[in-house]
Amino acid sequence: MAALDVISLDEAKQAVNVTGTTEHDTELALWITAVSQRLDELVGPVVVRTITGEAHDGGRCLVMLAHYPVTSITSVSEYDSGTQVPLTAETLTTRPAAGYLADRYEPNPALLSRFVRRRSNGADAEFAAGRGNVVVSYSAGRFADTASVDPRFKAAANLMLINLWRSQQSSVGSVGEFDTPMSNFPTFAVPRAVREMLARELQEPIVGIA
């Protein structure tokens, strides 16, 4: 099991009805991680992870972080003519000259969005111009660990796993008067039900329906 998995092995075994046996544990662990990574691509990080030294071009009023929602920002620095300038978070009571301000994440205002703005004395400003000279370290995700993940995200991961696990199950179809073994191959990794459950959190467009 991986630290960023959305569901546990026990939860996965219950979802695909293979409790009481360890026969599928190794294979299931791979599917769990694959599903968790696909869900991260769909809605952004679910389990919190640390992003260190993410670089962005300056010369504009804001930068857009690669991973969101954001739990917290550890540091923001801009490099002006080779000199590091650490920026201070703006608050309701402080208006630093060399500051930054992160927008709130709309589906959950307790978290931060991907937008980090350069601020100076309470007003928007521009980051120092340069290529990759704005460096941000932060924590991205929604929940501290697998056990803390909200049931809605766990249910979405379970639906994805059930859909994909069908390819591992035997089935029988009829050809004329004979029963013939058949295999199931899901067309999409993300069923439509998952997209509808997490509609406000989606970070990628719908490209097909399962």
Coordinates of C-alpha atoms in Angstrom, one line a residue:
M1 CA 0.0 0.0 0.0
A2 CA 1.2 3.5 -0.8
A3 CA 1.0 6.5 1.6
L4 CA -1.2 8.5 -0.8
D5 CA -3.8 5.8 -1.4
V6 CA -7.4 6.9 -1.0
I7 CA -8.7 3.6 0.2
S8 CA -7.2 0.8 2.3
L9 CA -6.7 -2.8 1.3
D10 CA -9.6 -3.9 3.6
E11 CA -11.9 -1.3 2.1
A12 CA -10.9 -2.4 -1.4
K13 CA -11.5 -6.1 -0.6
Q14 CA -15.0 -5.3 0.7
A15 CA -15.8 -3.2 -2.4
V16 CA -14.9 -6.1 -4.8
N17 CA -16.2 -8.9 -2.5
V18 CA -13.0 -10.8 -1.9
T19 CA -12.9 -10.7 1.9
G20 CA -11.7 -13.7 3.8
T21 CA -8.8 -14.4 1.5
T22 CA -5.4 -13.0 0.8
E23 CA -5.2 -14.4 -2.7
H24 CA -5.7 -11.1 -4.4
D25 CA -3.9 -8.8 -2.0
T26 CA -0.9 -8.0 -4.1
E27 CA -2.8 -7.3 -7.2
L28 CA -5.4 -5.3 -5.4
A29 CA -2.7 -3.1 -3.9
L30 CA -1.6 -2.2 -7.4
W31 CA -5.1 -1.4 -8.5
I32 CA -5.7 0.7 -5.3
T33 CA -2.7 2.9 -6.0
A34 CA -3.6 3.2 -9.7
V35 CA -7.1 4.3 -8.8
S36 CA -5.9 6.7 -6.2
Q37 CA -3.5 8.3 -8.7
R38 CA -6.2 8.6 -11.4
L39 CA -8.5 10.2 -8.8
D40 CA -5.8 12.7 -8.0
E41 CA -5.6 13.5 -11.7
L42 CA -9.3 14.0 -11.8
V43 CA -9.9 16.2 -8.8
G44 CA -6.4 17.2 -7.5
P45 CA -4.6 15.7 -4.5
V46 CA -6.8 13.8 -2.1
V47 CA -4.3 12.7 0.6
V48 CA -1.9 15.5 1.6
R49 CA 1.6 15.5 0.1
T50 CA 4.5 18.0 0.3
I51 CA 5.7 19.9 -2.7
T52 CA 9.1 21.5 -2.4
G53 CA 10.7 24.2 -4.5
E54 CA 8.1 24.4 -7.3
A55 CA 9.4 27.1 -9.7
H56 CA 7.3 29.6 -11.6
D57 CA 8.0 32.5 -14.0
G58 CA 7.8 36.0 -12.4
G59 CA 6.8 39.3 -14.0
R60 CA 3.1 38.9 -13.3
C61 CA 0.7 39.5 -10.4
L62 CA 0.0 35.8 -9.7
V63 CA 1.4 32.3 -10.1
M64 CA -0.7 29.1 -10.5
L65 CA 0.5 26.2 -8.4
A66 CA 0.6 22.8 -10.1
H67 CA -1.2 20.9 -7.4
Y68 CA -4.4 22.0 -5.6
P69 CA -6.3 22.3 -3.3
V70 CA -3.6 23.5 -1.0
T71 CA -3.5 22.7 2.7
S72 CA -0.8 25.2 3.6
I73 CA 2.0 27.2 2.1
T74 CA 5.4 26.8 3.7
S75 CA 7.4 29.4 1.8
V76 CA 7.3 31.8 -1.1
S77 CA 10.4 33.5 -2.4
E78 CA 11.2 35.5 -5.5
Y79 CA 14.7 36.0 -6.9
D80 CA 15.4 39.5 -8.0
S81 CA 18.7 39.9 -9.9
G82 CA 19.9 36.8 -8.2
T83 CA 19.0 37.9 -4.7
Q84 CA 16.5 35.8 -2.8
V85 CA 13.6 37.8 -1.4
P86 CA 11.4 35.7 1.1
L87 CA 7.8 36.8 1.0
T88 CA 5.5 37.1 4.0
A89 CA 1.9 35.9 4.0
E90 CA -0.6 38.8 4.1
T91 CA -3.3 38.5 6.7
L92 CA -6.3 40.6 7.8
T93 CA -4.1 42.5 10.2
T94 CA -0.7 42.6 8.4
R95 CA 0.1 44.2 5.0
P96 CA 3.8 43.4 4.3
A97 CA 5.6 45.3 1.5
A98 CA 7.1 42.0 0.3
G99 CA 4.0 39.7 0.7
Y100 CA 1.8 37.1 -0.9
L101 CA -1.8 36.1 -0.6
A102 CA -3.4 32.8 -1.6
D103 CA -7.0 32.6 -2.8
R104 CA -9.4 30.3 -1.0
Y105 CA -10.6 27.1 -2.7
E106 CA -14.2 27.6 -3.6
P107 CA -15.6 24.1 -2.9
N108 CA -14.0 24.1 0.6
P109 CA -12.9 27.6 1.9
A110 CA -10.9 25.9 4.6
L111 CA -8.4 25.1 1.9
L112 CA -6.5 27.2 -0.6
S113 CA -6.7 27.4 -4.3
R114 CA -3.8 27.3 -6.8
F115 CA -3.7 31.1 -7.2
V116 CA -0.9 32.8 -5.2
R117 CA -0.8 36.6 -5.6
R118 CA 2.1 39.0 -5.1
R119 CA 1.1 41.7 -2.6
S120 CA 2.7 44.9 -1.4
N121 CA 1.2 47.1 1.4
G122 CA -2.3 45.6 0.9
A123 CA -2.4 46.0 -2.9
D124 CA -1.6 43.7 -5.9
A125 CA 1.9 43.9 -7.2
E126 CA 4.1 42.0 -9.7
F127 CA 6.6 39.2 -8.8
A128 CA 10.1 40.1 -9.9
A129 CA 10.6 39.4 -13.6
G130 CA 12.4 36.2 -14.5
R131 CA 12.2 32.6 -15.6
G132 CA 11.5 30.1 -12.8
N133 CA 12.5 32.8 -10.2
V134 CA 9.4 32.5 -8.0
V135 CA 9.8 29.4 -5.8
V136 CA 7.0 28.0 -3.7
S137 CA 7.0 25.1 -1.2
Y138 CA 3.6 23.9 0.1
S139 CA 1.4 21.0 1.1
A140 CA -1.3 20.0 -1.3
G141 CA -4.3 17.8 -0.6
R142 CA -7.5 17.5 1.4
F143 CA -7.0 14.8 4.1
A144 CA -4.0 14.0 6.3
D145 CA -3.9 10.2 5.5
T146 CA -5.9 7.4 4.0
A147 CA -7.9 6.8 7.2
S148 CA -9.0 10.5 7.2
V149 CA -10.3 10.6 3.7
D150 CA -14.0 11.7 3.5
P151 CA -16.5 8.9 2.6
R152 CA -17.4 10.7 -0.6
F153 CA -13.9 10.3 -2.0
K154 CA -13.6 6.8 -0.7
A155 CA -16.9 5.9 -2.4
A156 CA -15.7 7.4 -5.6
A157 CA -12.5 5.4 -5.4
N158 CA -14.5 2.2 -4.7
L159 CA -16.7 2.8 -7.8
M160 CA -13.6 3.2 -9.9
L161 CA -12.0 0.0 -8.5
I162 CA -15.2 -2.0 -8.9
N163 CA -15.4 -0.9 -12.5
L164 CA -11.8 -1.8 -13.3
W165 CA -11.8 -5.1 -11.3
R166 CA -14.4 -6.5 -13.7
S167 CA -11.5 -7.2 -16.0
Q168 CA -10.2 -9.7 -13.4
Q169 CA -13.5 -11.5 -13.1
S170 CA -14.7 -14.5 -15.2
S171 CA -18.0 -14.3 -16.9
V172 CA -20.0 -16.5 -19.3
G173 CA -21.9 -15.6 -22.4
S174 CA -24.0 -17.7 -24.8
V175 CA -23.0 -18.5 -28.3
G176 CA -25.8 -20.4 -29.9
E177 CA -26.6 -23.2 -27.5
F178 CA -23.2 -23.2 -25.8
D179 CA -21.9 -21.2 -22.7
T180 CA -18.6 -19.5 -23.6
P181 CA -16.1 -18.0 -21.2
M182 CA -15.9 -14.2 -21.7
S183 CA -13.8 -11.4 -20.3
N184 CA -14.8 -7.9 -19.3
F185 CA -12.7 -4.9 -20.3
P186 CA -13.9 -1.6 -18.9
T187 CA -13.8 1.3 -21.5
F188 CA -13.2 4.1 -19.0
A189 CA -11.3 4.3 -15.7
V190 CA -13.6 6.9 -14.4
P191 CA -17.4 6.0 -14.4
R192 CA -19.8 8.9 -15.0
A193 CA -21.2 8.3 -11.4
V194 CA -17.8 9.4 -10.0
R195 CA -17.7 12.6 -12.1
E196 CA -21.2 13.4 -10.8
M197 CA -20.3 12.7 -7.2
L198 CA -17.3 15.1 -7.4
A199 CA -18.7 17.6 -9.9
R200 CA -17.6 20.7 -8.0
E201 CA -14.1 19.3 -7.6
L202 CA -13.3 18.3 -11.2
Q203 CA -10.0 19.6 -12.6
E204 CA -10.2 18.0 -16.1
P205 CA -12.9 18.1 -18.7
I206 CA -15.2 15.1 -19.5
V207 CA -13.7 13.2 -22.5
G208 CA -16.1 10.3 -22.4
I209 CA -18.9 8.6 -20.4
A210 CA -18.7 5.2 -18.7

